[in-house]
Structure formats: structure tokens, C-alpha cells
XYZ file of N, CA and C in Angstrom:
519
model
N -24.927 8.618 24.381
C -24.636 7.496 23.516
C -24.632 7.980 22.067
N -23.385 7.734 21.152
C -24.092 8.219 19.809
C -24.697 7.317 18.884
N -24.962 8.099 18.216
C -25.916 7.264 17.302
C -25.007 6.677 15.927
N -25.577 5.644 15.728
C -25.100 4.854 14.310
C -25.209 5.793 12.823
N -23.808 5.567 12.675
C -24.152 5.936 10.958
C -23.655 5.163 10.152
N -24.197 4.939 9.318
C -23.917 3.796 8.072
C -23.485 4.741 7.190
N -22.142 4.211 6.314
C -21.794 4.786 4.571
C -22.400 3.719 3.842
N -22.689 4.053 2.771
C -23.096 3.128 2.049
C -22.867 4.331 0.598
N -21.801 3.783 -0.527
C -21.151 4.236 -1.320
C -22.489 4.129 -2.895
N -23.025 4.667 -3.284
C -23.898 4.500 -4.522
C -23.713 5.166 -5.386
N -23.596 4.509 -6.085
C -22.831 5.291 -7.955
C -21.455 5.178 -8.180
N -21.548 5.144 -9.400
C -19.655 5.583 -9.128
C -19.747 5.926 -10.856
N -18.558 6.547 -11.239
C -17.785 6.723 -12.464
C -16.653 6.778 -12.684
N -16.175 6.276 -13.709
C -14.873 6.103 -13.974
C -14.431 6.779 -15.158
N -13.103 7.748 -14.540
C -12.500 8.816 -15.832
C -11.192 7.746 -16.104
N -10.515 7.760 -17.420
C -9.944 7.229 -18.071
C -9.188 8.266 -18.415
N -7.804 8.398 -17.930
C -6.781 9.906 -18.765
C -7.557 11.089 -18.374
N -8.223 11.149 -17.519
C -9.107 12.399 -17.505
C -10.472 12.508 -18.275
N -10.637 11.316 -19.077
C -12.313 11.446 -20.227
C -13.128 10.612 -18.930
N -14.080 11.293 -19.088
C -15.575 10.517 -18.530
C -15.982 9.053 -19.352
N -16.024 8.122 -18.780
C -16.445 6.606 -19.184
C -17.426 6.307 -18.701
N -18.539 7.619 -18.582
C -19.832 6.810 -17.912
C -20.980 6.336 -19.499
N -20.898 4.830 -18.296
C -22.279 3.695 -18.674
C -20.804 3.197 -19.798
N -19.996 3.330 -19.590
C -18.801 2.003 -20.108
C -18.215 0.706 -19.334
N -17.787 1.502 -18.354
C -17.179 0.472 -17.144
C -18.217 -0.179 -16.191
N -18.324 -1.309 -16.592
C -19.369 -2.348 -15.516
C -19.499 -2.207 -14.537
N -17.865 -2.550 -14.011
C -17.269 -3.012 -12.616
C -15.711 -2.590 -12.364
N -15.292 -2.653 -10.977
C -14.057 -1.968 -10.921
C -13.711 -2.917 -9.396
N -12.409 -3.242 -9.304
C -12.271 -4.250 -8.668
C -11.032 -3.634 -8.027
N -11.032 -3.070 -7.045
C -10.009 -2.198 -6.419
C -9.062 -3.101 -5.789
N -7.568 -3.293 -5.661
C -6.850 -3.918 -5.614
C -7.321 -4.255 -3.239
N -5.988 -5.835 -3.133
C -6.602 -5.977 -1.799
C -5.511 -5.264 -1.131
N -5.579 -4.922 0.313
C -4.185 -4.433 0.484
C -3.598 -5.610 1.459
N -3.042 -6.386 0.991
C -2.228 -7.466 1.919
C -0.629 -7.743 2.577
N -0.467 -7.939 3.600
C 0.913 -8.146 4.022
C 1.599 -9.561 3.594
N 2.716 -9.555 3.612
C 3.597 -10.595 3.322
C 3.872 -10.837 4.284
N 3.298 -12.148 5.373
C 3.968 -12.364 7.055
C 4.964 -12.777 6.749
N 5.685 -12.831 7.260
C 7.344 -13.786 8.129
C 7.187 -14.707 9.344
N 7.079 -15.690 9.169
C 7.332 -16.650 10.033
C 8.655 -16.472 10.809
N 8.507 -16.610 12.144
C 9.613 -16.074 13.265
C 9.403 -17.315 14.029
N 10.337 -18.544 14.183
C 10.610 -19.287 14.784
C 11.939 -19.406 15.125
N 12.199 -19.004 16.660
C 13.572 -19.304 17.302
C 13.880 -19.988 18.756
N 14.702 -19.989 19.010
C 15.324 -20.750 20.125
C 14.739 -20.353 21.355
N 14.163 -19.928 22.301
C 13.444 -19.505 23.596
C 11.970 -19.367 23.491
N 11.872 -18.896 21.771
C 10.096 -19.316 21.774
C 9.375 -20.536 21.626
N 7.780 -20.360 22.713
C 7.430 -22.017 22.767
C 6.429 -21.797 21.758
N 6.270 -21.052 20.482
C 5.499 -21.011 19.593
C 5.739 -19.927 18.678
N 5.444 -20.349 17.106
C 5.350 -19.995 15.764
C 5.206 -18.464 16.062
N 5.264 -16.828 15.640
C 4.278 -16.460 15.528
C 4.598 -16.018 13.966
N 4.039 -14.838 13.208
C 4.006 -14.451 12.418
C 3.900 -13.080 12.317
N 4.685 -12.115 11.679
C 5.258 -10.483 11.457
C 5.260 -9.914 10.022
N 4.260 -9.270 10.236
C 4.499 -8.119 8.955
C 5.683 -7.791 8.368
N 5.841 -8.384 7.095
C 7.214 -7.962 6.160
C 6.720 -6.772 5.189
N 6.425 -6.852 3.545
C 6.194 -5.899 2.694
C 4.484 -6.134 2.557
N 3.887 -5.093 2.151
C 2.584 -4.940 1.199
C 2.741 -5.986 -0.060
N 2.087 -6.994 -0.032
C 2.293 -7.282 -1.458
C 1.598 -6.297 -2.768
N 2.105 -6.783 -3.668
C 1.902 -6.464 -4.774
C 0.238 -6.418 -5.265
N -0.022 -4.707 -5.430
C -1.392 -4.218 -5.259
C -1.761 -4.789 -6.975
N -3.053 -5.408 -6.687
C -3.532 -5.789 -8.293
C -5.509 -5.445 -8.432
N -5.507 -4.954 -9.373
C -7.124 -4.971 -9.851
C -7.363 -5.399 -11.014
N -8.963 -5.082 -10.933
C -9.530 -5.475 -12.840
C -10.868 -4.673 -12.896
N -10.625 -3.957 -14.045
C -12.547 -3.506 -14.202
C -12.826 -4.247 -15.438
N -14.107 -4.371 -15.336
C -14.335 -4.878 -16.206
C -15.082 -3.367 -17.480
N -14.802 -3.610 -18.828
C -15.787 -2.877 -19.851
C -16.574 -3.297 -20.395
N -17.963 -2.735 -20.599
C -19.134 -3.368 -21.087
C -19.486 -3.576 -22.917
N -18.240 -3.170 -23.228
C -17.960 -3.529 -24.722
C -16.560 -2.970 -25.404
N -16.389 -2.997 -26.346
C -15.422 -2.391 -27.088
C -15.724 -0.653 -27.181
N -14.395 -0.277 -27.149
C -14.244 1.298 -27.008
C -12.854 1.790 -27.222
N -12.566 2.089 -28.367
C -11.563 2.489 -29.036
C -10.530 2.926 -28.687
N -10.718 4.014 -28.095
C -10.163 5.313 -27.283
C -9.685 4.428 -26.077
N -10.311 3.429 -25.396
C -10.291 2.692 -24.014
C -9.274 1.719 -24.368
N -9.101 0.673 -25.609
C -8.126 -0.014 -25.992
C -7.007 0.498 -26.391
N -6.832 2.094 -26.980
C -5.921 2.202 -27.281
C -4.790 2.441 -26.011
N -5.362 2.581 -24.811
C -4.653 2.667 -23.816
C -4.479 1.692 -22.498
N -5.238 0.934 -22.720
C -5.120 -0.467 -22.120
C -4.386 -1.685 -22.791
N -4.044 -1.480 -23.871
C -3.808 -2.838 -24.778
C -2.216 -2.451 -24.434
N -1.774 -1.539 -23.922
C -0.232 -0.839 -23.777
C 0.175 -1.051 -22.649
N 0.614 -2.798 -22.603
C 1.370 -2.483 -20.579
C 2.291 -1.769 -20.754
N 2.688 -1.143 -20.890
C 4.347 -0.515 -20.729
C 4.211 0.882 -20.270
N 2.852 1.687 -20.385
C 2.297 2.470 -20.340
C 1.594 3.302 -18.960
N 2.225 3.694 -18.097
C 0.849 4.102 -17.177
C -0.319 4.781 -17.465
N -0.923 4.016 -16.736
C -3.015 5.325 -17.276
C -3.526 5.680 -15.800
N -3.373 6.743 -15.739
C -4.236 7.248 -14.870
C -5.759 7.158 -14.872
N -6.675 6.494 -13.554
C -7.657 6.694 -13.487
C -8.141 7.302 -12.320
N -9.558 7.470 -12.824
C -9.978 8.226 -11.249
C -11.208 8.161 -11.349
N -11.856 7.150 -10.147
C -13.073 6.659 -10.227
C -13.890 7.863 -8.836
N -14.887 8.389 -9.457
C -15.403 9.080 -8.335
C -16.811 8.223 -7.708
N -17.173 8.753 -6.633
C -18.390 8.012 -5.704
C -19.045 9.152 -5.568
N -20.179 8.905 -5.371
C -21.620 8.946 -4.056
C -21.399 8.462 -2.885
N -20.802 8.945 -1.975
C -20.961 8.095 -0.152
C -22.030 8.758 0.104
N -23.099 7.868 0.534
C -24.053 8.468 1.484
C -24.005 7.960 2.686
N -24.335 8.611 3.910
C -23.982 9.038 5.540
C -25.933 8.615 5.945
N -26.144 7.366 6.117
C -27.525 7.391 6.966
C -27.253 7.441 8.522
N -28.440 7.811 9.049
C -28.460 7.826 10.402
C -30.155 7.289 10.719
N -30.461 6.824 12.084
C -31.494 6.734 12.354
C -32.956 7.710 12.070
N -32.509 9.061 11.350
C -33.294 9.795 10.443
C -33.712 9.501 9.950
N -32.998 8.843 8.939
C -32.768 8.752 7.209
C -31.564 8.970 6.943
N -31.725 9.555 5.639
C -29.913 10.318 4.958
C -29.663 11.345 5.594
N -28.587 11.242 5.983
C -28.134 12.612 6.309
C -27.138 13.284 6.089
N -26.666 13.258 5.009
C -25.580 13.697 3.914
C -25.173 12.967 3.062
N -24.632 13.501 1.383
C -23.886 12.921 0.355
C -22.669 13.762 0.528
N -21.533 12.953 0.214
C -20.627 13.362 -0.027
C -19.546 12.542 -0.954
N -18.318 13.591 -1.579
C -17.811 12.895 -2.787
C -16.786 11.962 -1.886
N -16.250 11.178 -2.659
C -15.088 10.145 -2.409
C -14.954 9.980 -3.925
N -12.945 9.884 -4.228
C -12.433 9.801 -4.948
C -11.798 9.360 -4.969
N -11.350 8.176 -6.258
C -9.923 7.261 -5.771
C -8.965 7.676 -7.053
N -7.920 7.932 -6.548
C -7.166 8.309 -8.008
C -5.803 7.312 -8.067
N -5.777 6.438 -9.343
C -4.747 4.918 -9.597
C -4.143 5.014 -10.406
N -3.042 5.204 -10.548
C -2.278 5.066 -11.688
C -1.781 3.627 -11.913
N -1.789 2.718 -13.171
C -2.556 1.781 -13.194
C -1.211 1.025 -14.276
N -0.882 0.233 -14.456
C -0.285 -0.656 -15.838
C -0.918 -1.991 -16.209
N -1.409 -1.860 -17.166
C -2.536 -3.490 -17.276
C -1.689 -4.480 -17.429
N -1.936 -5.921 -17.266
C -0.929 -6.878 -17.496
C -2.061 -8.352 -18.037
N -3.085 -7.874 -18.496
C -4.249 -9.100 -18.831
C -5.293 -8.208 -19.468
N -5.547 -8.714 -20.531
C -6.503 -8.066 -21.322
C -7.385 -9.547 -21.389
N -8.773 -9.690 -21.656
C -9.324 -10.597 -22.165
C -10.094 -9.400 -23.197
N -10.216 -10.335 -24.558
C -11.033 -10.235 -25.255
C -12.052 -10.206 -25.481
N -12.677 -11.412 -24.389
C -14.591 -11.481 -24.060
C -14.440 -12.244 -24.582
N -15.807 -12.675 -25.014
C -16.928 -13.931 -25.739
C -17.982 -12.967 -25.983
N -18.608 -13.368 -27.494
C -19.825 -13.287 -27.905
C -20.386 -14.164 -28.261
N -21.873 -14.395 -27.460
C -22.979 -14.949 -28.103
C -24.085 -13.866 -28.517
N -25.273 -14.865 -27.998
C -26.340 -14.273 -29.375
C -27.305 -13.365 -27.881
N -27.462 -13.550 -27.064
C -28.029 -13.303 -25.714
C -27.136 -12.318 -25.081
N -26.028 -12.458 -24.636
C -25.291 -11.586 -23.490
C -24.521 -10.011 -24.150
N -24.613 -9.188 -23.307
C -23.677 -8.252 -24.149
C -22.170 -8.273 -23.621
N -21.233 -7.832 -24.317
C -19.716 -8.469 -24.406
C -18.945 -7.564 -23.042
N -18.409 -8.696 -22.393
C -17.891 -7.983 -21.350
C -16.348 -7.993 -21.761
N -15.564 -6.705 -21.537
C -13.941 -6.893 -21.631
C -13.300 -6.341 -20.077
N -12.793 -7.423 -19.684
C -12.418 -7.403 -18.454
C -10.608 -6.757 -18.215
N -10.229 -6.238 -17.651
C -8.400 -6.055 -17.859
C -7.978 -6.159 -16.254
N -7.314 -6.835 -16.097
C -6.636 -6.913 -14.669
C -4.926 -5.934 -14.478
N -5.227 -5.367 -13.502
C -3.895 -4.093 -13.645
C -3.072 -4.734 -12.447
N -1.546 -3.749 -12.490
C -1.265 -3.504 -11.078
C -1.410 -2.195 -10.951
N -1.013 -1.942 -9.908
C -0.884 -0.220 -9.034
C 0.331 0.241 -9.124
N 0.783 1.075 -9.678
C 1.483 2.100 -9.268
C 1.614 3.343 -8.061
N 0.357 3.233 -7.898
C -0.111 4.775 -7.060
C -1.495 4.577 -6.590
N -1.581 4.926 -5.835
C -3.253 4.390 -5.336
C -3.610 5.735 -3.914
N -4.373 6.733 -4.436
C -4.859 7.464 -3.589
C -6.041 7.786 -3.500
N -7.047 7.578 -2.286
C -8.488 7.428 -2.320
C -8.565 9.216 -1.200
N -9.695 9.492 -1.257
C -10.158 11.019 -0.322
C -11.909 10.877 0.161
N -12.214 10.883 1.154
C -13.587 11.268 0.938
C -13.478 13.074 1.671
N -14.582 13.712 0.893
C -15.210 14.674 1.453
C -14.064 15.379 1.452
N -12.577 15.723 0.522
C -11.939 16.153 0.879
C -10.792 16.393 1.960
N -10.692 14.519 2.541
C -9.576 14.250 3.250
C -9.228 12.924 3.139
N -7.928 13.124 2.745
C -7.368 12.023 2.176
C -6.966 10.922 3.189
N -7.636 9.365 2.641
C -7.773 8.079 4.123
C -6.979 7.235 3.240
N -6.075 7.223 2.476
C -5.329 6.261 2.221
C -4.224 7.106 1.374
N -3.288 6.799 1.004
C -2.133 7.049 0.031
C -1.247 5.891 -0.589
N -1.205 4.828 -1.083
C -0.278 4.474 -1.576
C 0.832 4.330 -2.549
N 2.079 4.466 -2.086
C 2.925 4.823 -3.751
C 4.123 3.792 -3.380
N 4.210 2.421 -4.125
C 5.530 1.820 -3.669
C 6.465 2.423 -3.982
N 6.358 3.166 -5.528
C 7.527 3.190 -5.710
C 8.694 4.375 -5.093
N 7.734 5.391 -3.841
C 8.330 6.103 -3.606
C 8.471 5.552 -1.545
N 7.937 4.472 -1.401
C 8.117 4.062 0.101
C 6.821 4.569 0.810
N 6.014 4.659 -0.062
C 4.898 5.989 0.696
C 3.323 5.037 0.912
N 3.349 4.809 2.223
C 1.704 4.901 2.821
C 1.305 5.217 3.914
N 0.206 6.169 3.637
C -0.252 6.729 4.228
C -1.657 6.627 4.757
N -1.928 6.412 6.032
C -3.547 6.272 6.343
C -4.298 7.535 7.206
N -5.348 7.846 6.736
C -5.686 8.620 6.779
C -4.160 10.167 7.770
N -3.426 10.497 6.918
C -3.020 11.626 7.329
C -1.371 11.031 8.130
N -1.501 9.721 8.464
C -0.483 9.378 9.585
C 0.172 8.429 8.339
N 1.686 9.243 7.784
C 2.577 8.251 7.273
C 3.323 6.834 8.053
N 2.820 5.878 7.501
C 3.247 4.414 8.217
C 4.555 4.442 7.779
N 5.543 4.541 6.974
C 6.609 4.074 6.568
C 7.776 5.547 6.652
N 7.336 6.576 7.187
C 7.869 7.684 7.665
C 9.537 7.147 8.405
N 9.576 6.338 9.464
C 10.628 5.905 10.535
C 11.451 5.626 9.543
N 10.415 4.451 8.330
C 11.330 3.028 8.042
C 12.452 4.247 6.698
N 11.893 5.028 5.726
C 12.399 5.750 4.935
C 13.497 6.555 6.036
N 13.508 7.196 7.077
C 14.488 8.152 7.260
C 15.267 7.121 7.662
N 15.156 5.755 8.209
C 16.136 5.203 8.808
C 17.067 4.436 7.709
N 16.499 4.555 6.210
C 17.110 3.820 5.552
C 17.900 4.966 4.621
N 17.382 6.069 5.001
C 18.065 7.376 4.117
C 17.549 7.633 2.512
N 16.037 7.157 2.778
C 15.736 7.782 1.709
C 14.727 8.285 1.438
């Protein structure tokens, strides 16, 4: 019988263009990955069902724990892609204890489309939140890559097995 292992992901940091943003970024809100069904109702069926059409449109937001210069000058620019790349801590328990750390990395190329400004009062410290879309979205743990996404090239990939492989050669591109 084997035994249970739990991940459980602790820490993280977030590079900005390649600069380290640690103890800047609060929170990081990794986009969902959702399908667009199609409703398929026709003539011989005695019921509705529903079929996977496109991925919708991948969206996130991190939030920043204040103003940061260097961080606005490249977020305040939708027109712009920014590469980020948030790294992890996965830790691997088992009925031991721990029984390994290992890295996981997500690397996003990102275009913001919502900036908030925040609120200040006299109590809280100022949160600046930015909601993106995706361009590119590739995550790895431990040095093997479990996701790939790139719309703009037809490309996803789960762990290693291209899903859209058929649909690209059959469309010739």
C-alpha cells in the first residue's frame, strides 16, 4: 500500500523583470484555468449535454504592499509585457514528517489592465493591487515542467503531453 504524501507549497517570491521583490508583493493570485462549454442540443438527443470549446481568457492580480517606483514604472504600462517569475518552497510530507523541499517555479508573462491606487488611512498599511492577463504562463516543480501555457502560439501543455498538438497540425499551424 503506499503511503500518503502531502505538498504543501510555503514561501514564495516574486522577481519582477528579473529584480527580486521580496517582502513587496503581499499576494499573487494566479490566473483560473477555465473552459468555454458549448451547449450541443440536436435532433436524436434526449438531453442537453455540454463540450469543451476554448480556454478562456487567463486573468490574475497580486497585490503590492506599498508604492515602489521601479514596480510602477512597469505596471502602470498596459501595452507593455513584464515578465514575472514567482518562485516556491514545495514541501513533500509523509507519515515521517518532511521528507523533502523542493523548488517550483512559475514563469508569466503578464500585461496589466487595472491598477488600483489603494486607500490610506491612519491604521492600515497601503495595499496596491493590479489585475493582469496572461500571455504565457509556465509553472516546473523540481525541474519538470507540469503546465505550459501560450495562447498566442496554440500551446498547452500538461505535464510533458501537448493537448493542442492534433488540433495545430490539423489546422496547419
Amino acid at each position: 500500500m503506499a503511503s500518503i504524501v502531502v505538498n504543501k507549497i510555503v514561501e514564495a517570491n516574486v522577481y519582477l523583470n528579473g529584480n527580486n521583490q521580496a517582502g513587496k508583493a503581499k499576494e499573487i493570485k494566479f490566473p483560473k484555468l477555465e473552459m468555454d462549454m458549448q451547449e450541443q442540443d440536436a435532433l436524436g438527443m434526449a438531453m442537453t449535454i455540454s463540450l469543451p470549446g476554448k480556454l478562456k481568457e487567463l486573468e490574475g492580480e497580486i497585490t503590492w504592499n506599498s508604492v515602489y517606483p521601479e514596480v510602477e514604472e512597469l505596471v502602470l504600462n498596459p501595452f507593455q509585457g513584464i515578465p514575472l517569475m514567482i518562485r516556491s518552497n514545495l514541501r513533500r510530507y509523509g507519515s515521517s514528517g518532511l521528507l523533502e523541499e523542493v523548488p517550483m517555479a512559475t514563469f508569466i508573462t503578464i500585461m496589466t489592465h487595472e491598477n488600483e491606487l489603494g486607500e490610506l488611512n491612519m491604521k492600515d498599511a497601503q495595499n496596491r493591487p493590479i489585475k493582469y492577463k496572461v500571455m504565457s504562463l509556465r509553472q516546473v516543480v523540481d525541474g519538470v515542467e507540469i503546465l505550459h501555457l501560450d495562447p498566442w502560439n496554440n500551446i498547452w501543455r500538461n505535464k510533458g503531453k501537448d493537448i493542442f498538438e492534433k488540433m495545430r497540425r490539423n489546422i496547419g499551424s
